[in-house]
Coordinates of C-alpha atoms and ligand atoms in Angstrom, one line a residue:
X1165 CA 18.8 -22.6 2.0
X1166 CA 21.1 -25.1 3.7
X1167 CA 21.0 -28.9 2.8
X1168 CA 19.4 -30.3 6.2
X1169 CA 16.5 -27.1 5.3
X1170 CA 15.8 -28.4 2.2
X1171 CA 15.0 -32.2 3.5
X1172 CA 12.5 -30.2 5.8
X1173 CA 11.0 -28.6 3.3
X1174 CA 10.6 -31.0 0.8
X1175 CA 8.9 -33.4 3.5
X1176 CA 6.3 -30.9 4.1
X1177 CA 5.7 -30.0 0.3
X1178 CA 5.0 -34.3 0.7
X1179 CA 2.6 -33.7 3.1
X1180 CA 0.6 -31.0 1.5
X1181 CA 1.3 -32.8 -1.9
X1182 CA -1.4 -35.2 -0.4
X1183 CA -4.3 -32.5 0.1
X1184 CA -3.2 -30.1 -2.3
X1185 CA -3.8 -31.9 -5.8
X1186 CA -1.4 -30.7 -9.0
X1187 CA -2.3 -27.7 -9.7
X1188 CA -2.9 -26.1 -6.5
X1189 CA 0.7 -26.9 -5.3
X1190 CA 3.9 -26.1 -7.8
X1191 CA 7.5 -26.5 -7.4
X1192 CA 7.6 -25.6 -11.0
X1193 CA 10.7 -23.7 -11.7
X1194 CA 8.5 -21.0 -13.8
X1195 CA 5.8 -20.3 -11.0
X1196 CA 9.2 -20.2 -8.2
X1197 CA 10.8 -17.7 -10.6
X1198 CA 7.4 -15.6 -10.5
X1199 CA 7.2 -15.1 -6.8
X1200 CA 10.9 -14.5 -6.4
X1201 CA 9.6 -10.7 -6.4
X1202 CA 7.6 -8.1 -5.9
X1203 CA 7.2 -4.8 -7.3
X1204 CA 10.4 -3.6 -4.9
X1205 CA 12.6 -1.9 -7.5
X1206 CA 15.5 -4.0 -6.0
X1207 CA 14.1 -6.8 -6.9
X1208 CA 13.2 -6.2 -10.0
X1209 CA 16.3 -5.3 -10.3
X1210 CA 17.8 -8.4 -9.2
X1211 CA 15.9 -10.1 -12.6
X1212 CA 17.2 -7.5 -15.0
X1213 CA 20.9 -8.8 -13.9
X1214 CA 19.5 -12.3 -13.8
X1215 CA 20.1 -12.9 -10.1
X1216 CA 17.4 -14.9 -7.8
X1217 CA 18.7 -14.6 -4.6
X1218 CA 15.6 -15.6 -2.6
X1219 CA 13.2 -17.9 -4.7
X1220 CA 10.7 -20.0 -2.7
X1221 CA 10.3 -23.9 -2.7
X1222 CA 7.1 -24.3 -3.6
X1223 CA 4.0 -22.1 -4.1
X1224 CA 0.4 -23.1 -2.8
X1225 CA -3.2 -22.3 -3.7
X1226 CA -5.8 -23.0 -0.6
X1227 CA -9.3 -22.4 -1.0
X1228 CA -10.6 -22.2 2.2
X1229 CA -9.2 -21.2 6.2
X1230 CA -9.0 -25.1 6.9
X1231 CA -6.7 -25.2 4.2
X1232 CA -4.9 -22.4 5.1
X1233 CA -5.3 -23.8 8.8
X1234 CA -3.2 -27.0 7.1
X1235 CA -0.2 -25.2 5.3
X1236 CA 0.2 -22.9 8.5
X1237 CA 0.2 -26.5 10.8
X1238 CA 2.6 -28.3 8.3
X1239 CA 5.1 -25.1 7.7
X1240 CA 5.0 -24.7 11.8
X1241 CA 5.5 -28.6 12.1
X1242 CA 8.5 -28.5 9.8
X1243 CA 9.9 -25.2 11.2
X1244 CA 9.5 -24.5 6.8
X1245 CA 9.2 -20.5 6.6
X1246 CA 5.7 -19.3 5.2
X1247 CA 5.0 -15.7 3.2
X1248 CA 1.7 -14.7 2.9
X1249 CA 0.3 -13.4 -1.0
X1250 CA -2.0 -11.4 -2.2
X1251 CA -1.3 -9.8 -5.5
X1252 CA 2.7 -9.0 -4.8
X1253 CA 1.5 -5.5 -5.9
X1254 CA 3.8 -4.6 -2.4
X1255 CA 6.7 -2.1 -3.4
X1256 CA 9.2 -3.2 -0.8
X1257 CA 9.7 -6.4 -1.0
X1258 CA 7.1 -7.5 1.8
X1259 CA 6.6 -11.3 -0.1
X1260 CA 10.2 -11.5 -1.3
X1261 CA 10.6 -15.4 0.0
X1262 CA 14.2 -14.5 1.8
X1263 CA 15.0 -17.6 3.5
X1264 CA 13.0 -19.8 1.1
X1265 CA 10.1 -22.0 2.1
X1266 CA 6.9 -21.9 0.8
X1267 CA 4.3 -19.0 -0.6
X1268 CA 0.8 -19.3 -0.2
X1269 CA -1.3 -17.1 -2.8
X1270 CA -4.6 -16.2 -1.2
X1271 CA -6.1 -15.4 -4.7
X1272 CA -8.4 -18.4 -4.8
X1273 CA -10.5 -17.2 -1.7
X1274 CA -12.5 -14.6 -3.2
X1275 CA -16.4 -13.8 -2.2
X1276 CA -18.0 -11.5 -0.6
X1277 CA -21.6 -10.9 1.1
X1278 CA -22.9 -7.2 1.0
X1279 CA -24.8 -6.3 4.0
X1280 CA -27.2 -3.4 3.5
X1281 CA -28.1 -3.0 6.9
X1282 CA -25.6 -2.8 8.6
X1283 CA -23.3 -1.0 5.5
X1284 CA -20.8 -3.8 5.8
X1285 CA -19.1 -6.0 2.9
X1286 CA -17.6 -9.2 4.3
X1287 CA -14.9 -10.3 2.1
X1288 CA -12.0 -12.9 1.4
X1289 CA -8.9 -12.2 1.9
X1290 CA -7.9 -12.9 -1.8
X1291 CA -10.6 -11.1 -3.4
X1292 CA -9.0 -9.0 -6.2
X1293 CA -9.5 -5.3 -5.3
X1294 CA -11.0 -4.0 -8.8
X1295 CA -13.5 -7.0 -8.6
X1296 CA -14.6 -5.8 -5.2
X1297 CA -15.3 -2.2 -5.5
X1298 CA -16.9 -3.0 -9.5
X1299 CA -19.1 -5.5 -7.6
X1300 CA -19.7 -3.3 -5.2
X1301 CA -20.8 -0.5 -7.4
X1302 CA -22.4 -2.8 -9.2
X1303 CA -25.0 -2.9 -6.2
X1304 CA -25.2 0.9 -5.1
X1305 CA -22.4 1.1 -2.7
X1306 CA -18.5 1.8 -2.3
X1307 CA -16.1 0.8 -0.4
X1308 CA -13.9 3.8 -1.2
X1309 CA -10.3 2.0 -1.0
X1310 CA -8.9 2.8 -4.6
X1311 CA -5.4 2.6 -4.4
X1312 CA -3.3 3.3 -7.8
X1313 CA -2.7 -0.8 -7.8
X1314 CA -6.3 -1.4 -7.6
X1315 CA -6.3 -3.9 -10.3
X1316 CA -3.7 -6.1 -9.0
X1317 CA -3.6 -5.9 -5.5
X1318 CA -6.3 -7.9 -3.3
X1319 CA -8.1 -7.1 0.3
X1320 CA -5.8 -9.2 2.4
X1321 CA -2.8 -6.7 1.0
X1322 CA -4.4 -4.3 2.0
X1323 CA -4.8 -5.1 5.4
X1324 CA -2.1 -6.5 5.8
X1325 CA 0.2 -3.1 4.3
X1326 CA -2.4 -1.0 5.8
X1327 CA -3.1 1.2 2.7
X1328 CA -5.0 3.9 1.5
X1329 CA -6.6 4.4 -1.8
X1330 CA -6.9 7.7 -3.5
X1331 CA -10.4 8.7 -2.3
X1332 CA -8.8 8.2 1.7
X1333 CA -9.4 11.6 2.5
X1334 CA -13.1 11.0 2.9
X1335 CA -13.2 7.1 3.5
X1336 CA -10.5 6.9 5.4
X1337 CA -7.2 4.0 5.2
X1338 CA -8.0 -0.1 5.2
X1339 CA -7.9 0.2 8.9
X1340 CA -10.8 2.7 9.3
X1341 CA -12.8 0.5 7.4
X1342 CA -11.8 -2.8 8.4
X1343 CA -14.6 -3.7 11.7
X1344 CA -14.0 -7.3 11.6
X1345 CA -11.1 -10.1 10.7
X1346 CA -10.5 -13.5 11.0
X1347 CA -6.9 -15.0 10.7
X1348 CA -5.2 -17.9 11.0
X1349 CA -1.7 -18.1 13.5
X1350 CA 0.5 -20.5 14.3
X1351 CA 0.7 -23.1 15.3
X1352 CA -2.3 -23.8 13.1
X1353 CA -5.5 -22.1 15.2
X1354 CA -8.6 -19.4 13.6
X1355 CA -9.0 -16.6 15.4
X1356 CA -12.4 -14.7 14.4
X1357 CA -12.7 -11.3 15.7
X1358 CA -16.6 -10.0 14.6
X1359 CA -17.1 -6.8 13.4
X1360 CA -18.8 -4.4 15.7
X1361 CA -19.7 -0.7 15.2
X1362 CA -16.8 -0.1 18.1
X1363 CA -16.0 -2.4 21.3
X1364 CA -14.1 -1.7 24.3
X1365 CA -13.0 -5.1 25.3
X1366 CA -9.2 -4.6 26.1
X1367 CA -6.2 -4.2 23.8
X1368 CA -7.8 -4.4 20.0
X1369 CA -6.3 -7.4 18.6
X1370 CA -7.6 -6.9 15.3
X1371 CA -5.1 -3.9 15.0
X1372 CA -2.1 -6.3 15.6
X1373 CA -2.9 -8.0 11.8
X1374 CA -3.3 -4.5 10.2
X1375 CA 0.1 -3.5 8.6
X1376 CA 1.9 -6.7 10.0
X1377 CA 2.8 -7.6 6.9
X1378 CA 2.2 -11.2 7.0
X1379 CA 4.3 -11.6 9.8
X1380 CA 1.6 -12.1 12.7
X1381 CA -0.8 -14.6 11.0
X1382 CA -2.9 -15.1 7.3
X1383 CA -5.7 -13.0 7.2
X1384 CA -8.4 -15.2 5.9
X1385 CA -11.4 -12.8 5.7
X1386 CA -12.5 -9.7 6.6
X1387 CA -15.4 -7.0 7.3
X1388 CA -15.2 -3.9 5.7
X1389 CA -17.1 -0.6 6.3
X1390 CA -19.1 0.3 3.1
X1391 CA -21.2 3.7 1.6
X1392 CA -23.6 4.1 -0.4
X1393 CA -22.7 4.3 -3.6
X1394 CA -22.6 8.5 -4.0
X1395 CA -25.2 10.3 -5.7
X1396 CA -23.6 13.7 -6.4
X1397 CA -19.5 14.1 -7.8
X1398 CA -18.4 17.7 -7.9
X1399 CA -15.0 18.5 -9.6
X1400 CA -12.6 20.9 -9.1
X1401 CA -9.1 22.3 -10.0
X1402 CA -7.1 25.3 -8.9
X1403 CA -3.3 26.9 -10.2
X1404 CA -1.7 28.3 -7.5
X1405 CA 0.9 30.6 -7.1
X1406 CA 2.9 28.8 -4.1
X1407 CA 2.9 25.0 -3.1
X1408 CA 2.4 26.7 0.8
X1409 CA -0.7 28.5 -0.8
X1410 CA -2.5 25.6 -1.6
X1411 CA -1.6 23.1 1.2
X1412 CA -2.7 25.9 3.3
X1413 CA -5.9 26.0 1.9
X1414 CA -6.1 22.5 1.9
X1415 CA -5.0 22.8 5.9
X1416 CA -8.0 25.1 6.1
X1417 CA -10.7 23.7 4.2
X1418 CA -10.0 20.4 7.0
X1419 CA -10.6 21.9 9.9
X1420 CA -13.6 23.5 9.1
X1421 CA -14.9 19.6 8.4
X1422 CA -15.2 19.3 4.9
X1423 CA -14.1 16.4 3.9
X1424 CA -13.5 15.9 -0.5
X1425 CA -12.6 12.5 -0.9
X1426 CA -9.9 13.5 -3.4
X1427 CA -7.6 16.4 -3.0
X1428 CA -4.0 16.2 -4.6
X1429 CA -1.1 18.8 -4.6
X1430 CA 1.2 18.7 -7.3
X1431 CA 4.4 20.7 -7.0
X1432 CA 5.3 22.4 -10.2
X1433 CA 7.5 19.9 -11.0
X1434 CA 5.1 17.7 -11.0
X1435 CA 2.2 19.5 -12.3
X1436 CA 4.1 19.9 -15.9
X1437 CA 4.5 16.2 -15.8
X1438 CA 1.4 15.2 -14.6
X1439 CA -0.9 18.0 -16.3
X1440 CA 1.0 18.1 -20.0
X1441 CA -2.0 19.0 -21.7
X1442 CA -2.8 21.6 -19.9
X1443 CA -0.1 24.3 -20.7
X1444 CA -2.0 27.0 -18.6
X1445 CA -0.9 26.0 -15.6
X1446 CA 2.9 24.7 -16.2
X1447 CA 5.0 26.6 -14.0
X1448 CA 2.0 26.8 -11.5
X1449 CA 0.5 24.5 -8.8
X1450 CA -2.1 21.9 -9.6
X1451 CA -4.5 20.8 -7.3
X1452 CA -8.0 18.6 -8.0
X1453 CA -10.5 18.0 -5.8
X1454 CA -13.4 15.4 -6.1
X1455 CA -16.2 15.9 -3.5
X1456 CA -19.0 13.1 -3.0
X1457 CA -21.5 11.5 -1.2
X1458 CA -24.5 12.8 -0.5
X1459 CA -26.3 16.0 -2.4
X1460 CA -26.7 18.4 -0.5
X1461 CA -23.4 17.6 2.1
X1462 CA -21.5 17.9 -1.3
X1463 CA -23.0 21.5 -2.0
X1464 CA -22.1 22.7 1.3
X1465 CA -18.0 21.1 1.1
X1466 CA -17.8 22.5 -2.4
X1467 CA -19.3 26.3 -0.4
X1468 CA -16.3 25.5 2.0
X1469 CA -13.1 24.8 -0.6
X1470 CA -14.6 27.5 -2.8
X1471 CA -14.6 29.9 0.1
X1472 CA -10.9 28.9 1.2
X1473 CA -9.2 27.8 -1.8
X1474 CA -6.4 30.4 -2.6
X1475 CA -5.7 30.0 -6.7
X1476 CA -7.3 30.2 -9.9
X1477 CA -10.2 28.4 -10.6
X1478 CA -9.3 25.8 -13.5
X1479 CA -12.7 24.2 -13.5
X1480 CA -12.9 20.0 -14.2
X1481 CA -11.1 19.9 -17.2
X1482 CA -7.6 18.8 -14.8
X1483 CA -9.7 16.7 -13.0
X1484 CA -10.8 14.5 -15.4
X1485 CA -7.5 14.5 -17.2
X1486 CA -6.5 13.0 -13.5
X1487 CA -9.6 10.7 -13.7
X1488 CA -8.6 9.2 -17.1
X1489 CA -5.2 8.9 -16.1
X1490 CA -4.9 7.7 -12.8
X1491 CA -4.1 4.0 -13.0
X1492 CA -1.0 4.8 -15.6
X1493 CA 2.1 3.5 -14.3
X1494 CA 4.4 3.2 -16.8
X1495 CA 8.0 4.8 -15.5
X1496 CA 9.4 1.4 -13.8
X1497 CA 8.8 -0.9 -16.8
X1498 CA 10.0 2.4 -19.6
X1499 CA 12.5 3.4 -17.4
X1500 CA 14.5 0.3 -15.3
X1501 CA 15.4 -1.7 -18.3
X1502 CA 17.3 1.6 -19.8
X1503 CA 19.4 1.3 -16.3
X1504 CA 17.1 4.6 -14.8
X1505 CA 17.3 3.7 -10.8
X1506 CA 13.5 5.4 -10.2
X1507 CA 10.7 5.0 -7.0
X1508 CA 8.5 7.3 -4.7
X1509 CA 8.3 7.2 -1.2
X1510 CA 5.3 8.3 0.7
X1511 CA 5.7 9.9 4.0
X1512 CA 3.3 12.1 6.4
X1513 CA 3.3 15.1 9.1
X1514 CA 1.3 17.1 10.8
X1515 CA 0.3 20.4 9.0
X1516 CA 3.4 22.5 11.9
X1517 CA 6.4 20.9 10.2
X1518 CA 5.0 19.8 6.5
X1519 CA 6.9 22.8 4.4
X1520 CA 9.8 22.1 6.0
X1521 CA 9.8 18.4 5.4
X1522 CA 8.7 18.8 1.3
X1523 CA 11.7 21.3 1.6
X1524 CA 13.9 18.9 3.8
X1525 CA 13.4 15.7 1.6
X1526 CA 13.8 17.7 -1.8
X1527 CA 17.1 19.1 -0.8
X1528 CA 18.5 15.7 0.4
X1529 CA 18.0 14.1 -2.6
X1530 CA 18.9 16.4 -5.6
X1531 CA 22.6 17.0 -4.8
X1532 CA 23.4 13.2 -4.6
X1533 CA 25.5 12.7 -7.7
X1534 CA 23.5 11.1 -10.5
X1535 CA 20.1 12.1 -9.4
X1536 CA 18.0 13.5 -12.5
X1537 CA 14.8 14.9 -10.1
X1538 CA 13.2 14.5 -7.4
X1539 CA 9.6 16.0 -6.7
X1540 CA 6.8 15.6 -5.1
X1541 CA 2.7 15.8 -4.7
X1542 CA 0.5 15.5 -1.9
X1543 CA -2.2 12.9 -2.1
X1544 CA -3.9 12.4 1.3
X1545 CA -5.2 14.8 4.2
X1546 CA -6.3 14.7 7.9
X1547 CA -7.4 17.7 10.2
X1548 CA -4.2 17.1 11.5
X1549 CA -1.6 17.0 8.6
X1550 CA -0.7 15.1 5.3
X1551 CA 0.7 12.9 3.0
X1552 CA 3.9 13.6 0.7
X1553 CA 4.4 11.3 -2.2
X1554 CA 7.9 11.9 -3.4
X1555 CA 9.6 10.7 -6.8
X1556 CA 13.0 10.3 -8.0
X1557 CA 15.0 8.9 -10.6
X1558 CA 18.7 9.0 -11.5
X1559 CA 21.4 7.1 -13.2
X1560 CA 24.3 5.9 -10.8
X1561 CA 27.5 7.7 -11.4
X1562 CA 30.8 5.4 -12.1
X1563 CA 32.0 3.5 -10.1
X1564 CA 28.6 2.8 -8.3
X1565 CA 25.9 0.1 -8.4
X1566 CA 22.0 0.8 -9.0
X1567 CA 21.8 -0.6 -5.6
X1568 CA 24.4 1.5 -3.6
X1569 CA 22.7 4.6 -5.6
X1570 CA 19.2 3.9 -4.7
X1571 CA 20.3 3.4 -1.1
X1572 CA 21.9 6.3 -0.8
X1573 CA 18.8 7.8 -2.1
X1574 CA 16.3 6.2 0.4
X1575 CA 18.9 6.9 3.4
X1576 CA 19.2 10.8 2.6
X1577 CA 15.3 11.6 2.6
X1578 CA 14.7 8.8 5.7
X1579 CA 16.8 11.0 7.6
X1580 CA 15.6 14.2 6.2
X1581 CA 12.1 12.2 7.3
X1582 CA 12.9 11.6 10.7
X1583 CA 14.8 14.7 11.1
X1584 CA 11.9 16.8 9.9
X1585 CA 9.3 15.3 12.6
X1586 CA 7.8 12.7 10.0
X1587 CA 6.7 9.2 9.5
X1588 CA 8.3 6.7 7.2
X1589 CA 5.9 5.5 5.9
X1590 CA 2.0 6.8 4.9
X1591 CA 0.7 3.7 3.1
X1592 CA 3.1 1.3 1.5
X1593 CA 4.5 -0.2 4.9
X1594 CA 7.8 -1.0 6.0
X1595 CA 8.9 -4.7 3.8
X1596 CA 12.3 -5.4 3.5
X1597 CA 13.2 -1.8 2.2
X1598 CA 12.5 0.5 5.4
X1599 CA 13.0 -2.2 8.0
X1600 CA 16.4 -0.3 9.0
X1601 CA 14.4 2.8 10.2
X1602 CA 11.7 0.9 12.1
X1603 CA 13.7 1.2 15.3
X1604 CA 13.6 4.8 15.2
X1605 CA 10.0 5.2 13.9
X1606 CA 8.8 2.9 17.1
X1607 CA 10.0 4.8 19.7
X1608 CA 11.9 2.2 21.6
X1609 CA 9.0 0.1 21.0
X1610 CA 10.6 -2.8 18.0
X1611 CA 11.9 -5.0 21.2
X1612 CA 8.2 -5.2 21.9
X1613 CA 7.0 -5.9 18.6
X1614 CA 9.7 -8.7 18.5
X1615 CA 8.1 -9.9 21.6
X1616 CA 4.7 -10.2 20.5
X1617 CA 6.0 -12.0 16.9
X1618 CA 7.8 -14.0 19.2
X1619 CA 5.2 -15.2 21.5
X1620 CA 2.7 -15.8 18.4
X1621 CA 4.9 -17.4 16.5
X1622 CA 7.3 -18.9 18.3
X1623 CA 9.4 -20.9 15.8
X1624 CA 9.3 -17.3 13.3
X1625 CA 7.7 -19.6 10.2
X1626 CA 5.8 -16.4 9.4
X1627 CA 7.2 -14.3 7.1
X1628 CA 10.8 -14.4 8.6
X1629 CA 12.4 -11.5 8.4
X1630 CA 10.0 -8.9 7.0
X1631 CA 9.9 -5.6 9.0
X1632 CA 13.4 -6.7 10.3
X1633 CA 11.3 -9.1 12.4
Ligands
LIG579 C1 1.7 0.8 -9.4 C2 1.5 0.7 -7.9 C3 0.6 1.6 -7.3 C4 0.4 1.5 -5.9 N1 -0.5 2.3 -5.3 C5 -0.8 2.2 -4.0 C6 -1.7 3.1 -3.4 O1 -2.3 4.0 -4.0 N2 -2.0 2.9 -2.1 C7 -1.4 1.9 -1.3 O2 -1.6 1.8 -0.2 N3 -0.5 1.1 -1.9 C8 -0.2 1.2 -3.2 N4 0.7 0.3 -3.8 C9 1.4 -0.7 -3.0 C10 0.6 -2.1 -3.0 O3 -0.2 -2.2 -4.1 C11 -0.2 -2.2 -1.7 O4 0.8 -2.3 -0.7 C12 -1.2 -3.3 -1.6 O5 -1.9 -3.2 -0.4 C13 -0.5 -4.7 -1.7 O6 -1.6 -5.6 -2.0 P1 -1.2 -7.0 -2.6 O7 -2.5 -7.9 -2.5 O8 -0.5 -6.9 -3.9 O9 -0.2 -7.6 -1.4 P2 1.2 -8.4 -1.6 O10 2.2 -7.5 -2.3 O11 0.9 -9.7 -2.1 O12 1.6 -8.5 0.0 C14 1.9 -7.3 0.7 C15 2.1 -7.8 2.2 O13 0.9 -8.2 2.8 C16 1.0 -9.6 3.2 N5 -0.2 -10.2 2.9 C17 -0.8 -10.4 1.7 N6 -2.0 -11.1 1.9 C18 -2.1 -11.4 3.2 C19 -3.0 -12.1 4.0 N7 -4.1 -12.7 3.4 N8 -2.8 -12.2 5.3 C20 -1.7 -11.7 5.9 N9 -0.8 -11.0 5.2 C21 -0.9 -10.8 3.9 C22 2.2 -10.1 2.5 O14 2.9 -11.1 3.2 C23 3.1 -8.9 2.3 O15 3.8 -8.7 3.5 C24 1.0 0.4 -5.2 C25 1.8 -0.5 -5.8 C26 2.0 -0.4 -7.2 C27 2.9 -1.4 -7.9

């Protein structure tokens, strides 16, 4: 940040120094250090080699939208950039503080108010996402988002990276669920948009906050969709023969309506590494299923995969191996330090071009020199196509940098993406990492995009820079 920046921002760290009391607002070089990053494996990277190229001024706490209301006024006053935080769970760099300025961490606004009536939770945009759905269950009801970082990500990352949890094939992604928002946008105004069960009253603004990745405004709280809490869990598992033969059963079982809120395809890869204590199906295709809800709609989906699934029945022992291990993430912390360059990247198509994209993606990214594997499962599903999850991991041949490596990994399988009739992105959003492909992905439509930022925020405090905006 240049010097005549800093004098800005340090004036308005003086001004919120007088609202915010001590420990609410830091400039403490440990907290700065903290949210220099996300979980983006470049920037974790960056703190293995002891670089912090982009470390914030300050970091601040609000408890409420009138304070929130104050730090957006103050950053817009100052022209002093401002990144939105929930649990910096993101995987691209979304709150990586690039042109410095100041964070704000949502994670002291966390109720929520269940509403039986109308099946809606209203919730803070900081509320931590395990405490919400335990709370929730905890009263008879789910909300059903259950993403894999469910213990450190919170409700407004959600929103504002427009994920899915693992059980999205029956509930749906954030945005199905969210019916009601209020933010705050420059230059310091609430906007409260009230859930409905569905309006028709022009363009739907709530949209524009869902997957803007803190670039439009702060979400502040929101209105969620909720179920009761299900009274019937079926389990089931399948080895097939050919990855084709399961997605198309999968492909099938969707368009007769059924709707099992977990299905996930594992190629055989990925089924030795997943599955490794179930040596009866290495070498095989792995796929569980977990139907719920209601009793008897359960019985009749579990009728409809039985009747389409093509495999061998491997009954709910895989299942609740998944079950038990579901939250494990342990590759980037093992791995990284040992200098393994290793992510996924989560893509979607419609069901017409799905085998050529898995086949497509694979093939880009397994000749690239230093590339150990790359493989794949499918974790979400729509009457109208699905989600790829793909892995890799590698060790960068002489001569070339982790970064270069991991690049050249990413560009291969965006292009085998793209060229394959996919999108980017299913879940984890765009950040810093994909922001290059946007253009493409938008369909001449990022000029307008920059528009709207633009005209919202017209001196770019928010975020700066995030989704190339
Ligand atoms: C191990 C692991 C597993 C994961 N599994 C999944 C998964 O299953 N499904 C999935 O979808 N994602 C997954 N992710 C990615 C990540 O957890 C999600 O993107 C999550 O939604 C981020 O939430 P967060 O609170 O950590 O947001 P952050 O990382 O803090 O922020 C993400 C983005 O949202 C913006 N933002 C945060 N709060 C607000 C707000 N109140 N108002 C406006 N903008 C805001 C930020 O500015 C940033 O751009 C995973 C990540 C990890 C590390």
């Amino acid at each position: 940040m240049k010097k005549k920046d800093e004098g800005k921002v340090d004036k308005v760290i003086d001004k919120l120094s007088e609202s915010f009391e001590d420990n609410r607002l830091s400039t403490k070089k440990t907290d700065l250090l903290s949210y220099s990053h996300d979980y983006w494996p470049i920037s974790l990277h960056w703190m293995l080699e002891d670089k912090f190229p982009s470390i914030p001024n300050a970091v601040v706490w609000p408890e409420d939208k009138e304070e929130v209301k104050e730090v957006v006024r103050w950053c817009y006053k100052g022209r002093v950039p401002l990144y939105p935080y929930g649990g910096g769970s993101g995987v691209l760099g979304a709150t990586v503080p690039e042109k410095g300025g100041i964070i704000i961490d949502l994670k002291r606004m966390r109720s929520l108010q269940v509403d039986d009536q109308d099946l809606l939770v209203e919730a803070d945009s900081g509320l931590n996402g395990y405490y919400l759905e335990d709370s929730l269950n905890e009263e008879g009801y789910t909300m059903g988002n259950i993403p894999q970082s469910l213990y450190p990500s919170t409700v407004g990352g959600w929103v504002g990276t427009k994920a899915t949890g693992q059980f999205s094939t029956k509930y749906g992604g954030i945005e199905e669920m969210l019916k009601g928002i209020e933010v705050v946008v420059p230059p310091g105004k609430i906007l409260n948009f009230k859930p409905h069960p569905r309006t028709s009253t022009g363009p739907d603004l709530r949209k524009l906050f869902v997957g803007a990745e803190g670039t439009m405004g702060i979400m502040t709280k929101g209105w969620f969709k909720i179920w009761p809490y299900p009274e019937r869990r079926i389990k089931l598992s399948y080895a097939s023969e050919r990855l084709e033969d399961a997605v198309e059963s999968v492909r099938k079982v969707m368009r007769r309506g059924a709707e099992p809120a977990v299905v996930r395809i594992y190629d055989e890869m990925e089924t030795k590494r997943h599955f490794y204590d179930h040596e009866d199906i290495y070498g095989k295709i792995a796929t569980v299923i977990i139907i719920e809800g209601d009793e008897k709609i359960a019985e009749v989906e579990r009728e409809i995969v039985e009747e389409e699934f093509i495999g061998e029945y491997k009954g709910e022992g895989p299942v609740d191996h998944w079950l038990e291990t579901r939250f494990n993430v342990k590759e980037a912390s093992e791995f990284v330090p040992m200098g393994v360059v290793f992510d996924t990247i989560e893509v979607a198509v419609n069901w017409s071009n799905a085998e050529e994209l898995y086949e497509r993606v694979i093939e880009s990214i397994k000749p690239i020199k230093g590339v150990l594997f790359a493989s794949a499962h499918a974790s979400h599903f729509y009457p109208q196509g699905i989600c790829f999850y793909f892995t890799f991991a590698g060790t960068p041949p002489r001569k070339k940098d982790a970064e270069s490596f991991y690049q050249q990994v990413w560009s291969e399988a965006m292009k085998a993406v793209i060229g394959s009739g996919g999108t980017i992105s299913h879940h984890h959003g765009v950040g810093r990492q994909r922001k290059d492909w946007l253009e493409d992905e938008l369909g001449g439509g990022l000029k307008m995009l920059k528009d709207i930022k633009e005209k919202i925020d017209k001196r770019d405090i928010m975020n700066p820079g995030n989704l190339g905006l």
